[in-house]
Backbone as numpy.savetxt, mean C-alpha at the origin, in Angstrom:
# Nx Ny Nz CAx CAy CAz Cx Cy Cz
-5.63 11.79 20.39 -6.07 11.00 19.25 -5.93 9.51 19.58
-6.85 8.92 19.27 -7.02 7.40 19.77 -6.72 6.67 18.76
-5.45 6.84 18.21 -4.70 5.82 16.68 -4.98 4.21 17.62
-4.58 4.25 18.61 -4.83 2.21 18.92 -6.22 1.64 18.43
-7.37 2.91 18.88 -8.97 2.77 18.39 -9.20 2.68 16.81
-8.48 3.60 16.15 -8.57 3.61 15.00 -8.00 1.98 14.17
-6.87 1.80 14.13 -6.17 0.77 14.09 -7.07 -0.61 14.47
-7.93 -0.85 15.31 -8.39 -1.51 15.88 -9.75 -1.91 14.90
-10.59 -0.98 14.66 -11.54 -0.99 14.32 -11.42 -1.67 12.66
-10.20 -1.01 11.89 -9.75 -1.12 10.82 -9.64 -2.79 10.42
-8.97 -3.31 11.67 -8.58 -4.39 11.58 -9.71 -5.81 11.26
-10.54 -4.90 12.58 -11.73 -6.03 12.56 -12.64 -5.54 11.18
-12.56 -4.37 10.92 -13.15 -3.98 9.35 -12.44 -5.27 8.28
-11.18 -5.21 8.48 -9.90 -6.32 7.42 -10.43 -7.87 7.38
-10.86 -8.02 8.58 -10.87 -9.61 9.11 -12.25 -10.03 8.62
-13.03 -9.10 8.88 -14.58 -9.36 8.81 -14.71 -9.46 7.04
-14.26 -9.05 6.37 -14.30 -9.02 4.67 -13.29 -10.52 4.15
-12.10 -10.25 5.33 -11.80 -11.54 4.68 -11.97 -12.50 4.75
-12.71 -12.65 5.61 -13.33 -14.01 6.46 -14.86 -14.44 5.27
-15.74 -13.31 4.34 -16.28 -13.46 3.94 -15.77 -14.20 2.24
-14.73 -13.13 1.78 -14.32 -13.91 0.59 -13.70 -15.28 0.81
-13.10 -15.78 2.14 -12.34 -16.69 2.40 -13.65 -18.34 2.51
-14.86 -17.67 2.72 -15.66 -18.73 3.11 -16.30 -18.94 1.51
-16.42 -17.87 1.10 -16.98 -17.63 -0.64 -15.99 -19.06 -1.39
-14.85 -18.94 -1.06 -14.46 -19.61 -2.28 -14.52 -21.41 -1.61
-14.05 -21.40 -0.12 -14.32 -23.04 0.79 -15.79 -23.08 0.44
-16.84 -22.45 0.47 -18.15 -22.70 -0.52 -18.55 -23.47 -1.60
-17.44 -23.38 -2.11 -17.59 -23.27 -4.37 -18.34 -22.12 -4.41
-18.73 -20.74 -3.58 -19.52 -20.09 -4.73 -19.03 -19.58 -5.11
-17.89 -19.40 -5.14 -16.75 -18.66 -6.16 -15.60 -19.61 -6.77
-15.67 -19.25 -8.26 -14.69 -20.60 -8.77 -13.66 -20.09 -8.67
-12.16 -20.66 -9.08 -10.81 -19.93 -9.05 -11.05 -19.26 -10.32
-11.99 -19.50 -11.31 -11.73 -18.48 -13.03 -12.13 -16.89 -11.99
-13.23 -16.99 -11.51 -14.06 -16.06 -11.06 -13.31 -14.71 -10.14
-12.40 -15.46 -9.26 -11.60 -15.04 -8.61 -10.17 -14.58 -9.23
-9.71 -15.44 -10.43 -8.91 -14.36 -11.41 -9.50 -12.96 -12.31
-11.06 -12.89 -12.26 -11.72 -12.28 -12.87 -11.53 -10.87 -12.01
-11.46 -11.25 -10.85 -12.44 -10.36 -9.73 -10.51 -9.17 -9.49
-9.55 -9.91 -9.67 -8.28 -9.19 -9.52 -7.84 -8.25 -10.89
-8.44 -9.32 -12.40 -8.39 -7.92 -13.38 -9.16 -7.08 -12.96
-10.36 -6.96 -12.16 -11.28 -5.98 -12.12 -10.72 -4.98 -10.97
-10.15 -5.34 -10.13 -9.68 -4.26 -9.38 -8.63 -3.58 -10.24
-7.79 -4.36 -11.01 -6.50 -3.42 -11.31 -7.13 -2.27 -12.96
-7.84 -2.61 -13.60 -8.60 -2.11 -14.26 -9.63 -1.28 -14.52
-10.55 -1.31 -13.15 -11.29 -0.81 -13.01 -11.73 0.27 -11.68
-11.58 -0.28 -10.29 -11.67 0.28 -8.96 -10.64 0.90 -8.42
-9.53 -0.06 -9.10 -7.81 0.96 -8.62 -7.70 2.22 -9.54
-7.93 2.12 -10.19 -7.98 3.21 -11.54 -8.44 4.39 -11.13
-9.75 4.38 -10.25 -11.10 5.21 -10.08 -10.47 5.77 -8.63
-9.90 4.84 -8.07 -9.54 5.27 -6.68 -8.60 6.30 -6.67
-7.52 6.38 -7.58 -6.58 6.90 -7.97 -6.87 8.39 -8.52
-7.90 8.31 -9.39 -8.58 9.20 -10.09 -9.04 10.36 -9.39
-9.98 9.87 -8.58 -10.58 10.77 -7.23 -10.38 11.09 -6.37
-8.62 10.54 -5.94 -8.06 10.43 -4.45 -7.40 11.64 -4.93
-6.54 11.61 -6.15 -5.82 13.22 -6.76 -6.76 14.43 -7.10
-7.85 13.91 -7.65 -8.65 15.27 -8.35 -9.03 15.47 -7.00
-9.85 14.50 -6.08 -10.11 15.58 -4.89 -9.50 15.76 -3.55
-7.81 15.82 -4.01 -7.11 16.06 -2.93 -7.14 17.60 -2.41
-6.96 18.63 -3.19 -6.81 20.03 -3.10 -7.05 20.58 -4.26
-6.29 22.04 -4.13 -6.49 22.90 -5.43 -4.67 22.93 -5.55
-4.42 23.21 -6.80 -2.88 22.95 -7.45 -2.07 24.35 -6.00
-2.33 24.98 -6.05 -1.62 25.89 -4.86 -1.29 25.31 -3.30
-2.32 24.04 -3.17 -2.49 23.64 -1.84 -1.25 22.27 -1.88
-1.27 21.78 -3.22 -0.66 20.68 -3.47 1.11 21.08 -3.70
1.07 22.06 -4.15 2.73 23.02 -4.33 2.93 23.09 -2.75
2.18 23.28 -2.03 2.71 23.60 -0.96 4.02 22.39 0.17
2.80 21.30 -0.22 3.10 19.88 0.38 4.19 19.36 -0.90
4.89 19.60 -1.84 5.63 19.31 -2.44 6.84 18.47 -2.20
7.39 19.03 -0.56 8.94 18.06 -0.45 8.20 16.90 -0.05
6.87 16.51 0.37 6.19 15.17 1.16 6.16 13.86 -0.66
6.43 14.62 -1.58 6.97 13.85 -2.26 8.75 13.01 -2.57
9.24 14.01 -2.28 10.46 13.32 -1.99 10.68 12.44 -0.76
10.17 12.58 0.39 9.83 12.41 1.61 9.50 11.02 1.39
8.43 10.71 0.46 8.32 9.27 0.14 8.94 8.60 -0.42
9.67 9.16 -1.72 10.49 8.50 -2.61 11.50 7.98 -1.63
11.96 8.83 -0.63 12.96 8.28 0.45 12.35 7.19 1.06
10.95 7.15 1.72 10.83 5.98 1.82 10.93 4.68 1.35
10.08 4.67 0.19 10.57 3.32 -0.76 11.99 3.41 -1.15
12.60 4.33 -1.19 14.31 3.92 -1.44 14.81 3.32 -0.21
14.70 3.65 0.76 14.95 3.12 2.22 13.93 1.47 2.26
13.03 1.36 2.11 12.29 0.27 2.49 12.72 -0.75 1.64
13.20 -0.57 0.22 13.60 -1.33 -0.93 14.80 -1.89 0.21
15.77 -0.56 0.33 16.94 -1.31 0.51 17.22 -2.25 1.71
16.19 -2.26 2.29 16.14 -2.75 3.90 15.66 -3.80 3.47
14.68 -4.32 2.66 14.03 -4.97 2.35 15.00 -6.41 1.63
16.05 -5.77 0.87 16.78 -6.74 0.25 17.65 -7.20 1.24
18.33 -6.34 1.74 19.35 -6.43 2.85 19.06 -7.37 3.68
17.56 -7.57 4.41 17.30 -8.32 5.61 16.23 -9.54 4.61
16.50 -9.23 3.05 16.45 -11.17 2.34 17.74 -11.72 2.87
18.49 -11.01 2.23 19.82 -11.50 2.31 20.23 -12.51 3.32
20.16 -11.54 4.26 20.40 -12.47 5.62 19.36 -13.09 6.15
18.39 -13.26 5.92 17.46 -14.46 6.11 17.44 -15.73 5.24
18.10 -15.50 4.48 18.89 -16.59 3.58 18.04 -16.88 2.47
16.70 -15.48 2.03 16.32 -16.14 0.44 16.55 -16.26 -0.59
16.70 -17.10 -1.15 16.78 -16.76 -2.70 15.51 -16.32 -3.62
15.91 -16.35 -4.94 15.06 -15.79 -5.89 13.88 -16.97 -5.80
12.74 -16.48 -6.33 11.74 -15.77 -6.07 11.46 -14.58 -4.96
12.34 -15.58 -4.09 11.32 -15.42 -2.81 12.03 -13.65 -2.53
13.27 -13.68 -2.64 13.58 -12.13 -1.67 12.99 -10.81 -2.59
13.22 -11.29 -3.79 12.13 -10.12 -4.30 10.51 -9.60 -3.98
10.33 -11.04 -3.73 8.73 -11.00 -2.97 8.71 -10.28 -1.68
9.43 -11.01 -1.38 9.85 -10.36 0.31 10.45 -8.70 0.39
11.39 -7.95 -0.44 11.23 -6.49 -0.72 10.33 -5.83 -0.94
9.75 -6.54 -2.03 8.43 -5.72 -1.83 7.17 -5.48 -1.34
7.00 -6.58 -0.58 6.53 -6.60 0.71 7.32 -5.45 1.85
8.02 -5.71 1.82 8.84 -4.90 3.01 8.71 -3.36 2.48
8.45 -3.39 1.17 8.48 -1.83 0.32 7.36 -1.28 0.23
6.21 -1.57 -0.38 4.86 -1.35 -0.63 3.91 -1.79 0.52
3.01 -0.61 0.81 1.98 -0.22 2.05 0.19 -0.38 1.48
0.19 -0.92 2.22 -1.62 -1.03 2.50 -2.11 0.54 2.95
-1.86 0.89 1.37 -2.11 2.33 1.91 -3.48 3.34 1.86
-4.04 2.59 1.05 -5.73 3.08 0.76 -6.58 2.07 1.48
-6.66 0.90 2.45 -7.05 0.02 2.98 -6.67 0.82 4.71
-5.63 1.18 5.11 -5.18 1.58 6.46 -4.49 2.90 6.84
-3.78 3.53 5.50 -3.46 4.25 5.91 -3.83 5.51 5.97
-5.08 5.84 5.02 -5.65 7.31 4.46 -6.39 7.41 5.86
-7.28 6.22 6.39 -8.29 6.49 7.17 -7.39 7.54 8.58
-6.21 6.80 9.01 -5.43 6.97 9.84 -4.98 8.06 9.77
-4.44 8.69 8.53 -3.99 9.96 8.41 -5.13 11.09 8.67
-6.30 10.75 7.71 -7.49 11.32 7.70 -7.92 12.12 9.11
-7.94 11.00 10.20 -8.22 11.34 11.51 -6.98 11.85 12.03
-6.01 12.25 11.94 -4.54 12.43 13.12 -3.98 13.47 12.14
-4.20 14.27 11.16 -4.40 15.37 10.40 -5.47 15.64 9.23
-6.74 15.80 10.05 -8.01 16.34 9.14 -8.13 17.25 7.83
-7.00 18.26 8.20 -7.36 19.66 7.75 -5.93 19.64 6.54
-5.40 18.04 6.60 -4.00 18.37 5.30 -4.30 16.80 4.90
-4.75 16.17 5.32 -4.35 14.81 4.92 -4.87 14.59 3.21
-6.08 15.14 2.86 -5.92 15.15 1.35 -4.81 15.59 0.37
-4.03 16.72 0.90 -2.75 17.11 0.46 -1.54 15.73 0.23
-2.14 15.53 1.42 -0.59 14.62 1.43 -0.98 13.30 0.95
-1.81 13.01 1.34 -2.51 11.61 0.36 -2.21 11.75 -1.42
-2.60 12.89 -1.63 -2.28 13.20 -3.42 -0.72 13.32 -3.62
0.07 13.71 -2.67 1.50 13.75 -3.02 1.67 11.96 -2.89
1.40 11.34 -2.09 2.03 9.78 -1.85 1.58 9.11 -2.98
0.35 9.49 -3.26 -0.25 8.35 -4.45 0.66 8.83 -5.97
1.03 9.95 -5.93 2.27 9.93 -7.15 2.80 9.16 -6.95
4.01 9.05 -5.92 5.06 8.77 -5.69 4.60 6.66 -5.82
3.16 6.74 -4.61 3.22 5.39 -5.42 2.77 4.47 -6.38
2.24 5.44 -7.30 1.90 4.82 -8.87 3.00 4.83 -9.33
4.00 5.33 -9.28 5.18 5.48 -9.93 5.86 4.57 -9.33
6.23 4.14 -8.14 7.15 3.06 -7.63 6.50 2.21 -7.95
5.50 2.16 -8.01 4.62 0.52 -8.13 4.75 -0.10 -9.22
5.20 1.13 -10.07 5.08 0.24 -11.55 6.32 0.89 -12.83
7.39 0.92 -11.64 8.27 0.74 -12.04 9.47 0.17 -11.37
9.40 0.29 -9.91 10.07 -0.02 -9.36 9.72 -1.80 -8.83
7.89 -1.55 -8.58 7.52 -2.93 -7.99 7.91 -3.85 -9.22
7.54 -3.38 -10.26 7.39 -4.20 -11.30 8.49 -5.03 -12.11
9.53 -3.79 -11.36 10.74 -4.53 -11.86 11.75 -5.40 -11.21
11.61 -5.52 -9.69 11.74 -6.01 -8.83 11.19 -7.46 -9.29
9.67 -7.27 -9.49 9.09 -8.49 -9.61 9.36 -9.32 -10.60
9.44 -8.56 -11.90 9.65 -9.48 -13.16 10.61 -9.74 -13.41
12.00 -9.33 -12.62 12.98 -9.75 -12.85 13.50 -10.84 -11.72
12.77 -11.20 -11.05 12.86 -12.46 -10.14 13.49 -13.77 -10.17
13.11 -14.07 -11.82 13.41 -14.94 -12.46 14.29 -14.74 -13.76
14.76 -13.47 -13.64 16.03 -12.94 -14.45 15.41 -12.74 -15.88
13.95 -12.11 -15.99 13.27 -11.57 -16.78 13.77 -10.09 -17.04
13.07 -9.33 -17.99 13.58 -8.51 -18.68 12.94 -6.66 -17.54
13.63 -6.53 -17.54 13.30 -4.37 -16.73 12.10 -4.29 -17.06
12.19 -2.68 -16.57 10.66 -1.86 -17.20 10.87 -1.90 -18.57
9.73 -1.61 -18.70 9.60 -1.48 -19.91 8.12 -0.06 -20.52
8.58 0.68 -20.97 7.63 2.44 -20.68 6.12 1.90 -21.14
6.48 0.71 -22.35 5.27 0.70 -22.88 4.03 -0.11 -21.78
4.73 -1.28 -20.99 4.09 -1.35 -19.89 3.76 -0.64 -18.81
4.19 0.62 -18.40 3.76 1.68 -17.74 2.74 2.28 -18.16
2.17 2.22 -18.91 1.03 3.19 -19.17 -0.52 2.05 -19.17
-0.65 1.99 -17.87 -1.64 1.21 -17.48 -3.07 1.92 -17.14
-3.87 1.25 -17.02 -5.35 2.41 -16.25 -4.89 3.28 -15.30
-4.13 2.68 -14.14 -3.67 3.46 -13.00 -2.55 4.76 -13.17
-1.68 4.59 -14.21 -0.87 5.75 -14.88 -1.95 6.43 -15.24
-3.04 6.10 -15.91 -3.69 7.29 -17.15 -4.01 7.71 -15.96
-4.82 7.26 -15.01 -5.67 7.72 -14.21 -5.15 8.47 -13.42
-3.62 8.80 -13.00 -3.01 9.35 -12.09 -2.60 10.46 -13.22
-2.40 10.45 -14.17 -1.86 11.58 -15.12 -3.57 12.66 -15.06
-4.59 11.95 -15.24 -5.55 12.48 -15.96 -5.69 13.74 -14.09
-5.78 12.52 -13.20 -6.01 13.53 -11.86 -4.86 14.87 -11.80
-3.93 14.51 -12.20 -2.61 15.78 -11.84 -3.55 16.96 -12.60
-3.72 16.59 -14.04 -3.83 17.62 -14.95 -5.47 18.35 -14.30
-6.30 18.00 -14.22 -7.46 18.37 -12.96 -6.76 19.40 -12.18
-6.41 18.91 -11.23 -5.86 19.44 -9.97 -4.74 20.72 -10.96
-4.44 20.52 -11.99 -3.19 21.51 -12.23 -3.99 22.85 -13.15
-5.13 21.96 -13.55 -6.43 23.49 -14.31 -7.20 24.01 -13.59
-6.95 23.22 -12.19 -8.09 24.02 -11.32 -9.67 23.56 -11.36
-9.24 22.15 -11.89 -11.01 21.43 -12.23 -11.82 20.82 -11.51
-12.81 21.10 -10.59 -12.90 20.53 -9.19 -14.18 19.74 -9.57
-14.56 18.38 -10.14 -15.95 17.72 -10.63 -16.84 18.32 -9.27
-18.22 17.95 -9.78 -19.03 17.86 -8.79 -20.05 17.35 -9.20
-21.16 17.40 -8.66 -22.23 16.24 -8.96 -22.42 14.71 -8.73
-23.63 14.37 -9.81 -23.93 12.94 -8.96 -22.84 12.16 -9.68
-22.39 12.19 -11.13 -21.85 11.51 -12.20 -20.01 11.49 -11.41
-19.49 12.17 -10.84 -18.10 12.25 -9.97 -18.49 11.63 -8.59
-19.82 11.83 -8.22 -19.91 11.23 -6.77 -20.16 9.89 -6.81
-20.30 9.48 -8.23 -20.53 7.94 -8.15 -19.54 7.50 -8.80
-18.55 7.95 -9.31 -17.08 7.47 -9.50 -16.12 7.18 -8.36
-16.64 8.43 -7.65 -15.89 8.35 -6.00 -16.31 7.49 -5.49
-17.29 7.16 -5.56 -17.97 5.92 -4.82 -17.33 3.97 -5.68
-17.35 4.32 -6.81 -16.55 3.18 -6.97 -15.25 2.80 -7.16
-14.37 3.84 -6.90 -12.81 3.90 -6.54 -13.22 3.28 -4.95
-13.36 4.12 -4.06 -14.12 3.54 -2.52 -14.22 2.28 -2.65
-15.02 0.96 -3.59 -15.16 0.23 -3.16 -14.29 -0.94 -3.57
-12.69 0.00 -3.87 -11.55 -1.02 -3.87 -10.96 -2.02 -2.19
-11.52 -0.54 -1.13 -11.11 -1.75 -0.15 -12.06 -3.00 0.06
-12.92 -3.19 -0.37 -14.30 -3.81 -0.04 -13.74 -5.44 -1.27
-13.49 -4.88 -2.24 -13.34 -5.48 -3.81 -12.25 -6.78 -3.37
-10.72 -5.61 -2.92 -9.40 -5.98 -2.43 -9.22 -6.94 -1.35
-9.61 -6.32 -0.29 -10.32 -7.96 0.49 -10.98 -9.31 0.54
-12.10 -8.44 -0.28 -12.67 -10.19 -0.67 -12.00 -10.87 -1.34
-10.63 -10.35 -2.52 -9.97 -11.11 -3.26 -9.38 -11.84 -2.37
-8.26 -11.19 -1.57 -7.19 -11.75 -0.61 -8.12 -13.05 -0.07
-9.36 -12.60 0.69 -10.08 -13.58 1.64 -10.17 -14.72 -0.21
-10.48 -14.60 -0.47 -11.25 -15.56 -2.24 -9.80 -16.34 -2.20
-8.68 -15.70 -2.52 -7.46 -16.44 -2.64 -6.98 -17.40 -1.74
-6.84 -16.83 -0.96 -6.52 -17.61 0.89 -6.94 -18.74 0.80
-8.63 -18.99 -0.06 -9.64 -19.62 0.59 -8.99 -20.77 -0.91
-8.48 -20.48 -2.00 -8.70 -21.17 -2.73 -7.01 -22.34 -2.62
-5.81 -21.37 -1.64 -5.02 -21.67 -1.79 -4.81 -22.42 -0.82
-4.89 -22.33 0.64 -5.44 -22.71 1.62 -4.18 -22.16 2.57
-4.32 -22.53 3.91 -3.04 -21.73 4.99 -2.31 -22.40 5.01
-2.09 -23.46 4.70 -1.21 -24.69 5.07 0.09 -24.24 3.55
-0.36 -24.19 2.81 0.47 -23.89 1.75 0.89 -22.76 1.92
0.54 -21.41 2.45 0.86 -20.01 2.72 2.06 -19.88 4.11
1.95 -20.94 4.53 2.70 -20.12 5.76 3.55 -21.75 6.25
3.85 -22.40 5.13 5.18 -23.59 5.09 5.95 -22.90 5.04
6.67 -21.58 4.64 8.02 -21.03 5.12 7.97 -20.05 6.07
8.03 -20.19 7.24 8.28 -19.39 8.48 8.83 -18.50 8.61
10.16 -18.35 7.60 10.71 -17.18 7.64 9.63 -15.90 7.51
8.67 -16.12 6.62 7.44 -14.86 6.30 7.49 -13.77 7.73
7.48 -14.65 8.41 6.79 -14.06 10.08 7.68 -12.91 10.17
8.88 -13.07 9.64 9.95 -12.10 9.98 10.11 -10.71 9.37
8.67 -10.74 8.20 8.18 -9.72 7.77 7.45 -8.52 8.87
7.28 -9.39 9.53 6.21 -8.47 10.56 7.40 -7.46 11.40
8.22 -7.60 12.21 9.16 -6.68 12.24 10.02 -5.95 11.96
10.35 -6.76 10.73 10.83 -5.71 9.62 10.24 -4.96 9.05
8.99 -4.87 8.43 8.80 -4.30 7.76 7.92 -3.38 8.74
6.97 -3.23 9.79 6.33 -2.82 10.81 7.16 -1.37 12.26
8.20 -2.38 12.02 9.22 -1.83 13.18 10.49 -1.18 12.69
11.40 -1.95 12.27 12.66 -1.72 11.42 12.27 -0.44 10.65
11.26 -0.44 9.78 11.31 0.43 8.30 10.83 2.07 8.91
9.49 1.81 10.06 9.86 3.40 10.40 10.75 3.53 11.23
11.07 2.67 11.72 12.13 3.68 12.78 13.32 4.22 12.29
13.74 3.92 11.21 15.07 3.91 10.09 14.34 5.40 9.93
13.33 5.33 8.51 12.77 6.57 8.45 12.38 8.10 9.59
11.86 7.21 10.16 11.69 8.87 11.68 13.04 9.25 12.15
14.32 8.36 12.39 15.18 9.20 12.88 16.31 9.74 11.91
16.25 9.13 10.97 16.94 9.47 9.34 16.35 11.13 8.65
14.90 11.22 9.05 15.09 12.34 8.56 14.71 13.68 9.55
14.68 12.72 11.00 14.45 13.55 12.07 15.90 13.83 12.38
17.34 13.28 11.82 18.29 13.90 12.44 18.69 14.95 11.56
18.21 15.06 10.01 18.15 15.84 8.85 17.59 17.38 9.42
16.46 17.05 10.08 15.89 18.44 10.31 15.47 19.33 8.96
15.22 18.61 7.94 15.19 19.46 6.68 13.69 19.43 6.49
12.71 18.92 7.06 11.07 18.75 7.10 10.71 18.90 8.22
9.19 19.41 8.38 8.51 19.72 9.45 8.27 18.44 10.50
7.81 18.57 11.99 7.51 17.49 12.97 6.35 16.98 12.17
5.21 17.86 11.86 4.10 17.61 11.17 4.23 16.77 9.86
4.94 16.82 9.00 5.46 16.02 7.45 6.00 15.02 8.12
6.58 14.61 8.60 7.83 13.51 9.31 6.77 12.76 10.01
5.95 13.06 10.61 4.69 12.30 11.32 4.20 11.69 10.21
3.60 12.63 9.27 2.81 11.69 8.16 2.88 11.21 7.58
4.48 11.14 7.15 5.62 10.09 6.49 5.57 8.50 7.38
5.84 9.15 8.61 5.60 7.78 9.37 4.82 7.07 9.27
3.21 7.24 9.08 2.35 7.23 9.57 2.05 6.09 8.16
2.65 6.18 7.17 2.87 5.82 5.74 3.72 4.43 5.43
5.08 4.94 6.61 5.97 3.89 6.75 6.09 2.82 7.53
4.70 3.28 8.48 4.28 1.86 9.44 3.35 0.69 9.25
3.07 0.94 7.54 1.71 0.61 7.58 2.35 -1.08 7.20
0.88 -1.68 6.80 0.98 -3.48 6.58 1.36 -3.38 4.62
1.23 -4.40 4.33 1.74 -4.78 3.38 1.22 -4.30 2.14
1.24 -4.12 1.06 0.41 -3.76 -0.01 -0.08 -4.70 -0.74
-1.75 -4.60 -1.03 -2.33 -5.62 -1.45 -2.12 -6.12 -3.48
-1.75 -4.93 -4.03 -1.62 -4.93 -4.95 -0.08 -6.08 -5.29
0.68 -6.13 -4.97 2.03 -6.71 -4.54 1.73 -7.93 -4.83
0.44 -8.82 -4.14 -0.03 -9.99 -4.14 -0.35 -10.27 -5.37
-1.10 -9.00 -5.83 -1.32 -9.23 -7.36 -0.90 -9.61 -8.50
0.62 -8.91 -8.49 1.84 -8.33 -9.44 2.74 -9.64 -9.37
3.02 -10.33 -7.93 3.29 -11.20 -7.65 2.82 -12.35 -8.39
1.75 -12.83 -8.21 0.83 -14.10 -8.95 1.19 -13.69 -10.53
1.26 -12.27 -11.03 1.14 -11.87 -12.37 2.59 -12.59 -13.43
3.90 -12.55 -12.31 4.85 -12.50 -12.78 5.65 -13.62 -12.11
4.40 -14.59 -11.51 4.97 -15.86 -10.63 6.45 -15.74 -9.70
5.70 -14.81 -9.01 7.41 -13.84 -8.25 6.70 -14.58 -6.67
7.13 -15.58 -6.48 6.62 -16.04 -5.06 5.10 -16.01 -4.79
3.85 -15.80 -5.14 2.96 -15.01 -4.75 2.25 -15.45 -3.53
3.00 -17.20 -3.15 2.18 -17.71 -1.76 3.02 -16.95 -0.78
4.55 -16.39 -0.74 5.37 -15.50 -0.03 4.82 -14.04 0.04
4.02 -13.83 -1.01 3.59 -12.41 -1.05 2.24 -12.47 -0.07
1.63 -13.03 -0.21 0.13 -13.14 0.10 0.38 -13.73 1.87
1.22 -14.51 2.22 1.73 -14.47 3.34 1.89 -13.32 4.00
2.89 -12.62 3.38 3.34 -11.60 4.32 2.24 -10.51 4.37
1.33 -10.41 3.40 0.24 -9.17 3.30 -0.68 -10.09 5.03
-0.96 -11.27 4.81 -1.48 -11.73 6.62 -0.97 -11.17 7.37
0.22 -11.78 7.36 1.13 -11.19 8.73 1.42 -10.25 8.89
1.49 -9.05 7.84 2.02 -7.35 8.18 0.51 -6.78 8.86
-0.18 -7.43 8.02 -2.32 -6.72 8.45 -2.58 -6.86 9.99
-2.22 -8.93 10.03 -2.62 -8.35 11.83 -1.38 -8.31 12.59
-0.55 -8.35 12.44 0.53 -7.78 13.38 0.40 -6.32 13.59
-0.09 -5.46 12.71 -0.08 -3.58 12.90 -0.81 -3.58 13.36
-1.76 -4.27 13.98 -2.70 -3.83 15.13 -1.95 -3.75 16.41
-1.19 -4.14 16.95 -0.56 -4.67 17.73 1.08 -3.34 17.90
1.20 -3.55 16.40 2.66 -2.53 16.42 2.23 -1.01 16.10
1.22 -0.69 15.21 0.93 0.73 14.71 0.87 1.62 16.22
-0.21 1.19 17.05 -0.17 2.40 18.13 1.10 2.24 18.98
2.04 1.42 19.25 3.09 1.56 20.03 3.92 2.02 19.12
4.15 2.21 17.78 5.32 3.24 17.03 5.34 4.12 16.96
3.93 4.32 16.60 3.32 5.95 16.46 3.16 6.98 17.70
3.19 5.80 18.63 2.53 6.90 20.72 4.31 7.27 20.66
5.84 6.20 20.26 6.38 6.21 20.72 7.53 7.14 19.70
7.24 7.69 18.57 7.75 8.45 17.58 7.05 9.77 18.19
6.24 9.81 18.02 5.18 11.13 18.41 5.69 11.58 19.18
6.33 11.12 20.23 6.87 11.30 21.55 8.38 12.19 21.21
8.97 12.29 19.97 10.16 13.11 19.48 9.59 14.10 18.64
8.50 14.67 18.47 8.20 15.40 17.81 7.31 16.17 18.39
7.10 17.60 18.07 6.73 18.79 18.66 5.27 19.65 17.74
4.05 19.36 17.73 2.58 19.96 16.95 2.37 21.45 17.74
C-alpha cells in the first residue's frame, strides 16, 4: 500500500484549495462578512450532511456491533491526546488562551479531509465500519469536550446540554437510529445529500485558505512556539497510542492500525472554527491546523511504514 502516495496527493489536493480561497479574499472577491457567512454554512449545513451520510452509510447495525470496542479505542485517544496536549502547553510555557487552543489542536484530527480517504484505501472492506464508530466518538468530544476546553479559556462557563444539541448532534443521532432500523436510503434525493456532506472538504478549505488570506501569515505564525505542534501532535500522540494499547493486547493488529491511522492525522479544521467562536486563540488555532497539514506529509508515511512494522495482517 502506497500511504506516502496517498498522503501526497491529499496534500497537494489541501494546498491547491487553499491557495484558491487564500487568493479569493487578497482579491476583495470575498469580503470578511462573506467569509463569516461561508463558516456558519459549513457548521450548519455540509458538516451536518457529512455526518448524516458518513453513519447511515457506514454498514448495517450487525456490522457496526461488531466494530464496537473501536469506539472506546477512540475515546482513549482523545483522552490521551487531551492529556498530552495540556501537559506539553504546560511546558512550553502557555498560558490561557493559548494552551487550550493548543490541546485541542493536539486533540482533534482532520479527519474527513485526510483521514477517511487513507483508511478507505489501507482497509477497503471495514473502513466504513470504523469511520461510523469514530464519528460518534467525535461528535461527542467535539462538542463537549472541544467546547469546553474552548469556552472555558477565559474562565467561561462548562457544557452546557442545551448547547449540545446542534445540526451535527441531530444529524449524528438521526444516522445511529437509520443504521439501528436497518434503513439503508437510496436514490437520487440521498445521493445528492451525499454529495453535499462531500463537499465539506472543498467548502472547509476554501474557508481556512479565505481566512489566512484575510488575516494574513505574518500575524499567524508571530508565536513560534505553534511549530511545536507539528511533533507533538504528529509524532508524540501516536506513538503514545500504538504502544499503550499494543502493550494491552486487548484489540486486534488490524483495530490498533486504524486507531493509528486516526491518531496521526493533522489538525482539525472545525477547532479553527470553535476557536474564533469563543475567541480561544483562533490565530494559534489556525496556525497549528498549517503546520499539522503540511508537516503529515512528511511524518504520516514514516509513522505508519514504522508502526506497521509491530503489527501482524
Amino acid at each position: 500500500m502506497d500511504v506516502s502516495g496517498i498522503v501526497t496527493q491529499q496534500i497537494i489536493f489541501f494546498a491547491t484549495v487553499l491557495v484558491v480561497g487564500f487568493a479569493a479574499t487578497k482579491t476583495k472577491f470575498l469580503s470578511s462578512e462573506t467569509v463569516d457567512n461561508i463558516q456558519k454554512f459549513m457548521l450548519k449545513i455540509t458538516l451536518p450532511f457529512l455526518i448524516l451520510t458518513s453513519v447511515a452509510n457506514g454498514g448495517t447495525r450487525d456490522e457496526l456491533i461488531q466494530v464496537w470496542p473501536f469506539i472506546f479505542v477512540m475515546f482513549f485517544m482523545f483522552g490521551l491526546a487531551i492529556l498530552i496536549g495540556f501537559v506539553s502547553g504546560k511546558l512550553m510555557g502557555l498560558k490561557q488562551p493559548e494552551i487550550s487552543a493548543h490541546a485541542c489542536s493536539v486533540s482533534f484530527i482532520n479527519s474527513a479531509l485526510v483521514g477517511f480517504p487513507i483508511l478507505t484505501a489501507v482497509f477497503p472492506e471495514k473502513s466504513g465500519l470504523y469511520i461510523a464508530a469514530y464519528l460518534i466518538v467525535e461528535t461527542i468530544m467535539t462538542w463537549t469536550a472541544g467546547v469546553a476546553i474552548l469556552s472555558s479559556s477565559k474562565g467561561g462557563a462548562g457544557i452546557s446540554f442545551k448547547k449540545m444539541i446542534t445540526p451535527s448532534t441531530i444529524a449524528l443521532l438521526t444516522g445511529l437510529i437509520m443504521v439501528a432500523v436497518g434503513f439503508k436510503p437510496e436514490g437520487t434525493v440521498w445521493t445528492a445529500l451525499t454529495g453535499v456532506g462531500n463537499t465539506q472538504k472543498y467548502i472547509g478549505l476554501l474557508y481556512i485558505g479565505a481566512d489566512i488570506g484575510r488575516r494574513g501569515f505574518k500575524k499567524l505564525f508571530e508565536r513560534p512556539k505553534v511549530l511545536l505542534t507539528i511533533p507533538i501532535k504528529l509524532i508524540v500522540v501516536p506513538f503514545a497510542f500504538f504502544f499503550i494499547l499494543k502493550a494491552t493486547g486487548l484489540i486486534s493488529d488490524e483495530m490498533l492500525l486504524a486507531g493509528t491511522i486516526f491518531a496521526m492525522l493533522p489538525s482539525m479544521l472545525i477547532i479553527t472554527v470553535l476557536a474564533q467562536e469563543y475567541d480561544a486563540a483562533p490565530d494559534y488555532a489556525v496556525a497549528s491546523l498549517l503546520a499539522t497539514t503540511v508537516g503529515c506529509l512528511f511524518t504520516m508515511p514514516v509513522v505508519f511504514s514504522f508502526l506497521a512494522g509491530f503489527c501482524t495482517l
